[in-house]
mmCIF file of C-alpha atoms in Angstrom:
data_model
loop_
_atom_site.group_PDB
_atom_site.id
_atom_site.type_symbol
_atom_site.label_atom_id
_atom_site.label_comp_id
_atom_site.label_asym_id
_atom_site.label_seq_id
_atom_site.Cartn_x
_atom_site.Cartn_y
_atom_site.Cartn_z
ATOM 1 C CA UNK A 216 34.842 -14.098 85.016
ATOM 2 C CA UNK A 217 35.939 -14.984 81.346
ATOM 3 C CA UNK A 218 33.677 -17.790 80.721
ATOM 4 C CA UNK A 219 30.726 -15.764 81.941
ATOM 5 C CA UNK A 220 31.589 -12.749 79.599
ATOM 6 C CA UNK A 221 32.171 -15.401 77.063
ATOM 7 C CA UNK A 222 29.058 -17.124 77.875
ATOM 8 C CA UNK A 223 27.283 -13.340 78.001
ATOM 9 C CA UNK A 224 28.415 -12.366 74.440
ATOM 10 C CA UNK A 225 27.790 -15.572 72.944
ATOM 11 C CA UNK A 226 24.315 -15.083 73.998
ATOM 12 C CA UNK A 227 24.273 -11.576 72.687
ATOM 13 C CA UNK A 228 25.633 -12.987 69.523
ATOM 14 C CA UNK A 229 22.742 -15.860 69.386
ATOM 15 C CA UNK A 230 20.404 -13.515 69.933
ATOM 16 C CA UNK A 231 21.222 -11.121 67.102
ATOM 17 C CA UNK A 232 21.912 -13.878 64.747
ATOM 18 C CA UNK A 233 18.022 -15.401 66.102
ATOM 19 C CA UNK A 234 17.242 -11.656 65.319
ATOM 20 C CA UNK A 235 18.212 -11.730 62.169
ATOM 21 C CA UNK A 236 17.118 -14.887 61.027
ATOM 22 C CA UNK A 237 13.616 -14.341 61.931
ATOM 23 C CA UNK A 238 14.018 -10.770 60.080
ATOM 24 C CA UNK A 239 14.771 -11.711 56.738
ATOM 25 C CA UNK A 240 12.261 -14.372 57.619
ATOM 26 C CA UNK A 241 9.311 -11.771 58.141
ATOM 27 C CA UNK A 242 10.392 -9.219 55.279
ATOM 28 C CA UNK A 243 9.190 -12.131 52.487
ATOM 29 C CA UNK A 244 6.165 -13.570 54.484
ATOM 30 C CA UNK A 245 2.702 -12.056 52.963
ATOM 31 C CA UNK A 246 1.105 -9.842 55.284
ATOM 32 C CA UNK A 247 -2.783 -10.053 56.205
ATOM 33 C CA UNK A 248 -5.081 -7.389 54.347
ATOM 34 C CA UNK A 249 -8.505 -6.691 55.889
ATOM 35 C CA UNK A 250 -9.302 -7.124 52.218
ATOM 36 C CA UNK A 251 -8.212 -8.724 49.000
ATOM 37 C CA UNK A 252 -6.967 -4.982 47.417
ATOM 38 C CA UNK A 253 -6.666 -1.741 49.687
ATOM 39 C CA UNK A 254 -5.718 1.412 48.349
ATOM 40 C CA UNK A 255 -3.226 3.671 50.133
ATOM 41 C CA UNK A 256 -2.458 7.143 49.515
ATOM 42 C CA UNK A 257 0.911 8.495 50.837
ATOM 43 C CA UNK A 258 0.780 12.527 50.881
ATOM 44 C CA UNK A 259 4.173 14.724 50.154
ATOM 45 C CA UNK A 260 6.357 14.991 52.790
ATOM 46 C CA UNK A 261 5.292 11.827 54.630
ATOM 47 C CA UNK A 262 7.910 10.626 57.458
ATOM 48 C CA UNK A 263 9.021 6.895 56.809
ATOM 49 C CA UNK A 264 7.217 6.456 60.752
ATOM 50 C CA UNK A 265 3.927 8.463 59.166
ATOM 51 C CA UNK A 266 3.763 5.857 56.511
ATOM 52 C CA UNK A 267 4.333 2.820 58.443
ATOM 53 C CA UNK A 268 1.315 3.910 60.644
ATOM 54 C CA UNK A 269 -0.447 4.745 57.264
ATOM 55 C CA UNK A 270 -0.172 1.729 55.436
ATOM 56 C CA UNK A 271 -1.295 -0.045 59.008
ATOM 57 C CA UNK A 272 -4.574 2.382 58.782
ATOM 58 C CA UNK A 273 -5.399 1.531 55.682
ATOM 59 C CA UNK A 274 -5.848 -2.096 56.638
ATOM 60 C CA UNK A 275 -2.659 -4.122 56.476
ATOM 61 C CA UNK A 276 -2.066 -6.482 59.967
ATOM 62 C CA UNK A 277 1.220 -5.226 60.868
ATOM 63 C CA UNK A 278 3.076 -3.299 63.574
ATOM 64 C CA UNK A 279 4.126 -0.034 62.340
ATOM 65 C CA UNK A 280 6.722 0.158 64.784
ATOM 66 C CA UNK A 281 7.829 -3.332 63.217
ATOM 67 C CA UNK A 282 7.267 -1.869 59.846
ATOM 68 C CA UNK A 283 8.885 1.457 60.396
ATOM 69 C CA UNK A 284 12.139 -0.601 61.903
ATOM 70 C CA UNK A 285 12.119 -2.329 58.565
ATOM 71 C CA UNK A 286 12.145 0.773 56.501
ATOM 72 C CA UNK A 287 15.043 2.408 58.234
ATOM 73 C CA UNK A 288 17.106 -1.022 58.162
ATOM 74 C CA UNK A 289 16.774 -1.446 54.327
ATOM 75 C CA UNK A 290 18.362 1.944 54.520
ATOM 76 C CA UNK A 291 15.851 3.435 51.907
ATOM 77 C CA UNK A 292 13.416 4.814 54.505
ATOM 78 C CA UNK A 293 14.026 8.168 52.735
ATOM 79 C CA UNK A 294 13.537 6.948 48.965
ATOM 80 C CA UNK A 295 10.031 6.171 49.322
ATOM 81 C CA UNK A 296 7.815 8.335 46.580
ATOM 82 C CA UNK A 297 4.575 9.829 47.714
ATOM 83 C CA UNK A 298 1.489 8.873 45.726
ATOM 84 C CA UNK A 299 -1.765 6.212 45.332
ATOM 85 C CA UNK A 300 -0.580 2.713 45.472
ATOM 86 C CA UNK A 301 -2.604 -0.623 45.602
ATOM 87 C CA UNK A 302 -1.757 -3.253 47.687
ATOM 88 C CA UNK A 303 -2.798 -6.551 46.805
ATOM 89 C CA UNK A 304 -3.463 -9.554 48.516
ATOM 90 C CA UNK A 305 0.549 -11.820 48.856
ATOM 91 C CA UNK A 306 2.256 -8.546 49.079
ATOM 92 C CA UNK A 307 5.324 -8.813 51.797
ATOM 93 C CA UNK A 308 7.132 -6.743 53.377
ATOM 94 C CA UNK A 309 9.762 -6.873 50.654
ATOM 95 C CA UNK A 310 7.752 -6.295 47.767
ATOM 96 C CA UNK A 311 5.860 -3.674 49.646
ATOM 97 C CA UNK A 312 8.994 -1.104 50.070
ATOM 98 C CA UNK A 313 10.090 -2.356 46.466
ATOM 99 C CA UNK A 314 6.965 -0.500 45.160
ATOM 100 C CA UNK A 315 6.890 2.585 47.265
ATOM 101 C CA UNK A 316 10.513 3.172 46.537
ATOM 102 C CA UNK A 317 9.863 2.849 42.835
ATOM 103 C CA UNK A 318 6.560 4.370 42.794
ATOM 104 C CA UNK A 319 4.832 2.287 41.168
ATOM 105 C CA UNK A 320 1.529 3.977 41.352
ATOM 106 C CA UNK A 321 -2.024 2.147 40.880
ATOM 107 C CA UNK A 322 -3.113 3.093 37.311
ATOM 108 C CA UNK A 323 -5.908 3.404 35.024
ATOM 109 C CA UNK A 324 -6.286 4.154 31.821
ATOM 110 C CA UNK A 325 -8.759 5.944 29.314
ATOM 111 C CA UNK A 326 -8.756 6.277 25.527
ATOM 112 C CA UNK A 327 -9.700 9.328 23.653
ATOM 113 C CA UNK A 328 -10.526 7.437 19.995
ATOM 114 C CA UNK A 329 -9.824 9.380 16.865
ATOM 115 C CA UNK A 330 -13.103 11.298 15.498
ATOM 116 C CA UNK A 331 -14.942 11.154 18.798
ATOM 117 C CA UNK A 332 -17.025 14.390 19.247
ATOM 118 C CA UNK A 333 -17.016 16.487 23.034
ATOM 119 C CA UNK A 334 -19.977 14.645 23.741
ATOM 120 C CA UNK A 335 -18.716 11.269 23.388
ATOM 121 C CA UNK A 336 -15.421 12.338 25.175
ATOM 122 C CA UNK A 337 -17.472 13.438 28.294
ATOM 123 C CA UNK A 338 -19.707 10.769 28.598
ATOM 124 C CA UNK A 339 -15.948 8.377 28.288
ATOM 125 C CA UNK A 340 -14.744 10.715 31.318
ATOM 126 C CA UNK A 341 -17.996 9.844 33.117
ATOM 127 C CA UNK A 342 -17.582 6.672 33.088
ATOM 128 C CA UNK A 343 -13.693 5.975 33.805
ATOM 129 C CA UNK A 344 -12.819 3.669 37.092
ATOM 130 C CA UNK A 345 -11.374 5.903 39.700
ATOM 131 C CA UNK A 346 -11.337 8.969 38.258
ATOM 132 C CA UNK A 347 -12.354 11.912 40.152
ATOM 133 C CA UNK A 348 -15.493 13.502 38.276
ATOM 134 C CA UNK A 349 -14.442 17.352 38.791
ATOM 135 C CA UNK A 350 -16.263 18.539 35.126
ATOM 136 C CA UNK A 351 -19.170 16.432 34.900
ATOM 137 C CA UNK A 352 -22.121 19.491 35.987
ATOM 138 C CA UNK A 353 -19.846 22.232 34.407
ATOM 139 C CA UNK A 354 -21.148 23.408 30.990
ATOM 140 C CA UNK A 355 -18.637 23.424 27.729
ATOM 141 C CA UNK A 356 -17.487 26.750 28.501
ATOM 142 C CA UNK A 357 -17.394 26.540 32.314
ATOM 143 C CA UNK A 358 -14.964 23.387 31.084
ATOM 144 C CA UNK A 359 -12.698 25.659 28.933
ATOM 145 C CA UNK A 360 -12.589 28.112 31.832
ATOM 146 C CA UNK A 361 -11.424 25.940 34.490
ATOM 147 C CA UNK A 362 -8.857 24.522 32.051
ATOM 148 C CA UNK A 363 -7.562 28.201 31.177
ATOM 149 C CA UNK A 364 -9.217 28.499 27.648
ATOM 150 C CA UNK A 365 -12.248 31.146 28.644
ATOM 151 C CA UNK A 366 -13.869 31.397 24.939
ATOM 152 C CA UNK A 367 -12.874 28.766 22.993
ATOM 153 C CA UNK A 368 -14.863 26.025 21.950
ATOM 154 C CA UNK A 369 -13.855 22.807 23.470
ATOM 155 C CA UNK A 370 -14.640 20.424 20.043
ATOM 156 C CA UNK A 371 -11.589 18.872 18.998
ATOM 157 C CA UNK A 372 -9.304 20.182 21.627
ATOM 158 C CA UNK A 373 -8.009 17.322 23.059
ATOM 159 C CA UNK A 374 -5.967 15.405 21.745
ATOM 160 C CA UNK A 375 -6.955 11.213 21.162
ATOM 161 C CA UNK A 376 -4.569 9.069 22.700
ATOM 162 C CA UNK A 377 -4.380 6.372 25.665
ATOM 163 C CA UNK A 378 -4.015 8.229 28.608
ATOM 164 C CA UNK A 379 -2.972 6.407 32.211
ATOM 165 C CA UNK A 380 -3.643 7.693 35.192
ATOM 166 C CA UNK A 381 -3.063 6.798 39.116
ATOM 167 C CA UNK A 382 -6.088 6.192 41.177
ATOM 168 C CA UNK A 383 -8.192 9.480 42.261
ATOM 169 C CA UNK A 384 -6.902 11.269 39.640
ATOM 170 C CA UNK A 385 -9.140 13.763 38.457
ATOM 171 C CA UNK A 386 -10.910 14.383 35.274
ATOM 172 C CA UNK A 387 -9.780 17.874 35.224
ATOM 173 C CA UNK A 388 -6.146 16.791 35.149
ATOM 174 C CA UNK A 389 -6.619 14.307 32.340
ATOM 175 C CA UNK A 390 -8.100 16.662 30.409
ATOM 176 C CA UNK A 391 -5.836 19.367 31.034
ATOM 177 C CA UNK A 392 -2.996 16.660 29.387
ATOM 178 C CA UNK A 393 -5.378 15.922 26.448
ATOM 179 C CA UNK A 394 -5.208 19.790 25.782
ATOM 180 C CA UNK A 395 -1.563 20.486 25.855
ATOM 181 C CA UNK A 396 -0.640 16.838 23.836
ATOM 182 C CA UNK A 397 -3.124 18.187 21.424
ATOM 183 C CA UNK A 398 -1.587 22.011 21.117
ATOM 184 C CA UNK A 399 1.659 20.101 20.466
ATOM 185 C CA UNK A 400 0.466 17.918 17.988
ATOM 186 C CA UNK A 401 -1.505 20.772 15.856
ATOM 187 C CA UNK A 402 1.599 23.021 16.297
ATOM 188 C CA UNK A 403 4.181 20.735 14.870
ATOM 189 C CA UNK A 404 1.792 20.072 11.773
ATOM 190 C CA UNK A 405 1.472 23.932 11.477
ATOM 191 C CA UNK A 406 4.950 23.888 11.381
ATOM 192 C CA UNK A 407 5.269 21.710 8.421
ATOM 193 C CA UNK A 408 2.151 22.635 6.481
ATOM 194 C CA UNK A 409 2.404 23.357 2.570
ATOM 195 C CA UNK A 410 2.995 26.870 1.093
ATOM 196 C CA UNK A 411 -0.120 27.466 -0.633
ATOM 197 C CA UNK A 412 -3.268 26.593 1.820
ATOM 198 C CA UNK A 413 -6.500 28.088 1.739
ATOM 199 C CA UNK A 414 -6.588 28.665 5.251
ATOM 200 C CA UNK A 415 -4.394 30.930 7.205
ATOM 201 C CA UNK A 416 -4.531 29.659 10.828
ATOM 202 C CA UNK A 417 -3.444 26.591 13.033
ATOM 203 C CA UNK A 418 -7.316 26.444 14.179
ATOM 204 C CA UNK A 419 -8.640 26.185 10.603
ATOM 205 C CA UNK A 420 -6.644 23.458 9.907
ATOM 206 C CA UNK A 421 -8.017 21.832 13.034
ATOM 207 C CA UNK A 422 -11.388 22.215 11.564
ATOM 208 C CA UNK A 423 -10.240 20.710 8.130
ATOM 209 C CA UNK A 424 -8.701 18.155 10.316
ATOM 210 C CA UNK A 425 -11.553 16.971 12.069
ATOM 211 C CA UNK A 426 -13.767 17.098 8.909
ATOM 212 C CA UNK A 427 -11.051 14.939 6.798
ATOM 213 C CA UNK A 428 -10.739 12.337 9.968
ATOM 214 C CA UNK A 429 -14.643 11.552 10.069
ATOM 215 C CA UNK A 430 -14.700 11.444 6.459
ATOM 216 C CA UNK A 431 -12.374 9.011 6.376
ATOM 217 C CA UNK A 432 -12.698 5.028 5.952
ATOM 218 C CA UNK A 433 -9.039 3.753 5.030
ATOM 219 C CA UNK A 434 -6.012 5.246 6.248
ATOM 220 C CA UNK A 435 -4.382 5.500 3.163
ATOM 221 C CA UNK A 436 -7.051 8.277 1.239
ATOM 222 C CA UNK A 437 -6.879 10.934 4.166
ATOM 223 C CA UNK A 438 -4.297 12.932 1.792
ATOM 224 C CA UNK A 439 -6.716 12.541 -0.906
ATOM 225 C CA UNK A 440 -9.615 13.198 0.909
ATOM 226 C CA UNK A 441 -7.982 16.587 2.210
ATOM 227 C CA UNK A 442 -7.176 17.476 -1.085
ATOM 228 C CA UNK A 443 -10.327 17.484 -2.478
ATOM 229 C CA UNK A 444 -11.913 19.611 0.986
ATOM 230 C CA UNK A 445 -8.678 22.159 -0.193
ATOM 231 C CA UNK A 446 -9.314 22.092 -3.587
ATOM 232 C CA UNK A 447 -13.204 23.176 -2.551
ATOM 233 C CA UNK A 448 -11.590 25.747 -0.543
ATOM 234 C CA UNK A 449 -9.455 27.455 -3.215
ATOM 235 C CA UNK A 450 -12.591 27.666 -6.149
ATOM 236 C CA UNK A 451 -15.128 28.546 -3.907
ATOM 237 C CA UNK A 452 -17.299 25.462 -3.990
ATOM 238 C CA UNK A 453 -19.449 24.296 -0.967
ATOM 239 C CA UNK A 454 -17.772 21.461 0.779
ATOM 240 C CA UNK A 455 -21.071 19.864 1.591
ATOM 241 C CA UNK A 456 -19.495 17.026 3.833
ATOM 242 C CA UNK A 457 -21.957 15.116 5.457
ATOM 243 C CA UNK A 458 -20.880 14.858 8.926
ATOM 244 C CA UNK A 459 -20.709 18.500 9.664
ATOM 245 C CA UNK A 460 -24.112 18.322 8.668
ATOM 246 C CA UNK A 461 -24.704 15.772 11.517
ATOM 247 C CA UNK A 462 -22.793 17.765 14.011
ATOM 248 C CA UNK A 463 -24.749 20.455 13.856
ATOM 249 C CA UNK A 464 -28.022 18.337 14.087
ATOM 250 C CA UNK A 465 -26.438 17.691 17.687
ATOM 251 C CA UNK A 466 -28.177 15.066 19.404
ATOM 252 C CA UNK A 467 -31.677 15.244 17.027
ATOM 253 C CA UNK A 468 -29.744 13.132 14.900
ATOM 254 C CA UNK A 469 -31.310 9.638 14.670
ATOM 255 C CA UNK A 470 -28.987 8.288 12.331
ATOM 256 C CA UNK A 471 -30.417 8.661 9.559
ATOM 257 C CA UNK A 472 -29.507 11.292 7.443
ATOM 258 C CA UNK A 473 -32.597 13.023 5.140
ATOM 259 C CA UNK A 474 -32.622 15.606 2.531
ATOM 260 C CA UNK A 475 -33.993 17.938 4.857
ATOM 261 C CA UNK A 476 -31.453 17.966 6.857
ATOM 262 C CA UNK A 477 -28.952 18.638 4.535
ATOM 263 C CA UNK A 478 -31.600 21.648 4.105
ATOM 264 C CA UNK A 479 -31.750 22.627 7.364
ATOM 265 C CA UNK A 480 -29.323 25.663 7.882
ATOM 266 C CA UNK A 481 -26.819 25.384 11.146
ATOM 267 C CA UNK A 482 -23.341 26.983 11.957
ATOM 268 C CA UNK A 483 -22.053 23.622 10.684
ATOM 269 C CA UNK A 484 -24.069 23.014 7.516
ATOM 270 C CA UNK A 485 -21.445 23.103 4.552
ATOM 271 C CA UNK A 486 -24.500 22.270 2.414
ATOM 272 C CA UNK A 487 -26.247 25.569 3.191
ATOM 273 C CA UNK A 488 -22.837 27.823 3.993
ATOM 274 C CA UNK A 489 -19.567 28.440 2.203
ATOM 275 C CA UNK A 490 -15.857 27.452 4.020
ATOM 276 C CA UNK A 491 -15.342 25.915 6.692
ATOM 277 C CA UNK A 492 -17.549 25.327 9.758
ATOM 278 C CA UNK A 493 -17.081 27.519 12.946
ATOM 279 C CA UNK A 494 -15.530 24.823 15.280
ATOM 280 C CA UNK A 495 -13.985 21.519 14.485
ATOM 281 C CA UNK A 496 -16.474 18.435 14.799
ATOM 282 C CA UNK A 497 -14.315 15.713 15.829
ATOM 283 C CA UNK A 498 -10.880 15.186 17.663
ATOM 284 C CA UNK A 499 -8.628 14.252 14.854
ATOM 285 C CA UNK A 500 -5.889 12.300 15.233
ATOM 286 C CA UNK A 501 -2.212 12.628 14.143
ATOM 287 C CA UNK A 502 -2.767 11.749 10.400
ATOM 288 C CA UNK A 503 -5.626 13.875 9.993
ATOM 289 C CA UNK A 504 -3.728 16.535 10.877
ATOM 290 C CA UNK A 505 -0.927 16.126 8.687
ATOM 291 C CA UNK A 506 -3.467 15.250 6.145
ATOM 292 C CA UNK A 507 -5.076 18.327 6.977
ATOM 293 C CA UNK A 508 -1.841 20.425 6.282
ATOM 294 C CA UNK A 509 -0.190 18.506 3.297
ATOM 295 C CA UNK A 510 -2.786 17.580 1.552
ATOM 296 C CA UNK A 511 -2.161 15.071 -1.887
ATOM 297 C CA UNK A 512 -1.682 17.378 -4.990
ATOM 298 C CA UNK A 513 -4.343 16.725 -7.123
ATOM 299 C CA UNK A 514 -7.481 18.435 -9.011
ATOM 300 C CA UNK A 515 -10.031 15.798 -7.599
ATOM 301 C CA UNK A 516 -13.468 17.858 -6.078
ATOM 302 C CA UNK A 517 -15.346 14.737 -5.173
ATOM 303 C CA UNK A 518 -14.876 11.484 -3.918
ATOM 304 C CA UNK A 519 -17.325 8.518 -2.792
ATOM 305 C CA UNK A 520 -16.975 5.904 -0.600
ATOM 306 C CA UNK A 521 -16.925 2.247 -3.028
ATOM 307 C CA UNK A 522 -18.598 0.251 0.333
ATOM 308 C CA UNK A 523 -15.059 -1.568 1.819
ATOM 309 C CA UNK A 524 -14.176 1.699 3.679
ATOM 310 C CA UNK A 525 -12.252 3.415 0.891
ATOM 311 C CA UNK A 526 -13.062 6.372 -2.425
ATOM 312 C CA UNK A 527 -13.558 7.231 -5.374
ATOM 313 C CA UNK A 528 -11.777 10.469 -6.395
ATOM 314 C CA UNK A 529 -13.568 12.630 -9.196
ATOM 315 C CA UNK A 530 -12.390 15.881 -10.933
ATOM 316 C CA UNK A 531 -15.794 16.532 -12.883
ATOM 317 C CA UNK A 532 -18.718 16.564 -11.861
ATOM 318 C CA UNK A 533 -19.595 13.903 -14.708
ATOM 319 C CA UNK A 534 -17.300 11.265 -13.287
ATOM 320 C CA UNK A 535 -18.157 11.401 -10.176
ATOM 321 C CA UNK A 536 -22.086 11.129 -11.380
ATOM 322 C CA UNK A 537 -20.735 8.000 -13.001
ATOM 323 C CA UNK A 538 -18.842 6.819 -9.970
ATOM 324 C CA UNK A 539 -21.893 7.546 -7.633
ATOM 325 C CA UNK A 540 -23.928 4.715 -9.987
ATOM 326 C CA UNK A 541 -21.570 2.625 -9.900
ATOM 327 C CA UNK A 542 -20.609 2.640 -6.522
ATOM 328 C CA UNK A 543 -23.691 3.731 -4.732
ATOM 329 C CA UNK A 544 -26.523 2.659 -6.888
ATOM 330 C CA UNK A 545 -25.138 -0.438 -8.192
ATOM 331 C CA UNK A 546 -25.636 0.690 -11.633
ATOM 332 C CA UNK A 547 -23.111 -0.002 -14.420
#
């Protein structure tokens, strides 16, 4: 009777160890995909069972009963993370729980560039892989609305940055981050603006912001260049900056710039209208901001560019004549 006990729980003992073997075995073979990347999408409040049959439905060859026996062994059945994951083609059984437990969501990502106009942003939301298209048929102000701005103007309200995002994200979301980095961003350069500005409001110096970051072509002269825009401000003097000019020529502008345009009266014209345009005209970036708000102290009122991307400051009207031949007219 001992030696068939014996014999009985050596068996047993076989068994497990068989059991075991061919476990750890499985957990770091690949498993079979229907094809070479599938996405899955676990919802909140998922049981560990309810994902092993999920990642099965999404196309994976396994046995969820297998699979679910594997998450509760690991003991971290109740770590994994809701969310959109992509499974790839050599993932195991091991690497698969690694990344649900971490939640290491499939991402994207989209940049806003510096001195982009609403336009441009749009058409860069349009266009982004995997991300759900929720504002593409709503007009600017239906846009502002449904991000819970009702009124305001959406030109240079979001701030430009790189901006990740998991799969089936939508654009609404993104854009909704966008707003809030840029509200931070304007606010702490509020906070340290200069004593003396010609402007009185956060959303004038996001206008003077925007204007100073398309206006500028080396880092280095946005201080100057905002100087001279607040040194316009304080005497009175037109700012007559070309790209507001171009703004409000919309998308009639051909890309070339003519006299008559800088004739043609618009909201934006600061050829044809005193101070500062209505709305910004760009999303300006970090510098511009601070630019925007400190500017350089000086008494220069124009500036041109010299053709490698930076200026030529003028405080007369004379020099700047002089600079303009030199610079633009090749004249000595």
């Amino acid at each position: 009777m001992r030696r068939f006990f014996l014999t009985i729980f050596l068996l047993g003992a076989l068994t497990a160890l068989a059991v075991g073997a061919w476990g750890l075995w499985w957990v770091h073979q690949p498993l079979k995909l229907s094809a070479p990347s599938l996405d899955l999408s676990i919802e909140p409040g998922t049981t560990p069972r309810g994902i092993a049959q999920a990642v099965a439905d999404t196309g994976v060859d396994v046995q969820p009963r297998l699979l679910y026996w594997w998450f509760r062994v690991s003991g971290q059945s109740r770590q994994i993370r809701a969310g959109s994951y992509e499974l790839e083609r050599g993932v195991t059984p091991q690497t698969l729980l690694n990344v649900l437990v971490r939640g290491e969501e499939a991402t994207r990502s989209l940049v806003l560039v510096e001195g982009w106009n609403i336009r441009q942003v749009r058409a860069a939301l349009a266009k982004a892989d995997q991300l759900k298209a929720e504002t593409a048929d709503l007009t600017d102000e239906a846009l502002m609305e449904k991000l819970g701005r009702p009124g305001q103007h959406p030109e240079g309200r979001f701030f430009p940055d790189t901006y990740t995002y998991s799969k089936n994200s939508t654009d609404t979301a993104l854009l909704r981050r966008a707003m809030r980095a840029m509200d931070r961003k304007l606010a702490a350069a509020w906070a340290a603006r200069a004593s003396d500005l010609p402007f009185k409001s956060p959303d004038e110096a996001l206008i003077l912001a925007s204007i100073v970051e398309k206006e500028t072509g080396k880092a280095s002269d946005r201080p100057q260049i905002a100087s001279v825009f607040v040194n316009r401000l304080r005497v009175g003097m037109p700012l007559q900056t070309d790209p507001t000019v171009i703004y409000g020529l919309g998308t009639h502008f051909d890309g070339n710039l003519r006299k008559k345009d800088l004739q043609t009266d618009t909201p934006w014209n600061t050829y044809t209208r005193n101070g500062l345009p209505p709305t910004p005209i760009a999303m300006p970036g970090k510098a511009a901001l601070l630019a925007a708000v400190q500017p350089a102290q000086s008494k220069s009122l124009y500036f041109v560019s010299r053709g490698d991307g930076t200026s030529q400051f003028s405080n007369s009207l004379e020099e700047h004549n002089n600079a303009v031949n030199r610079y633009q007219r090749n004249k000595q």
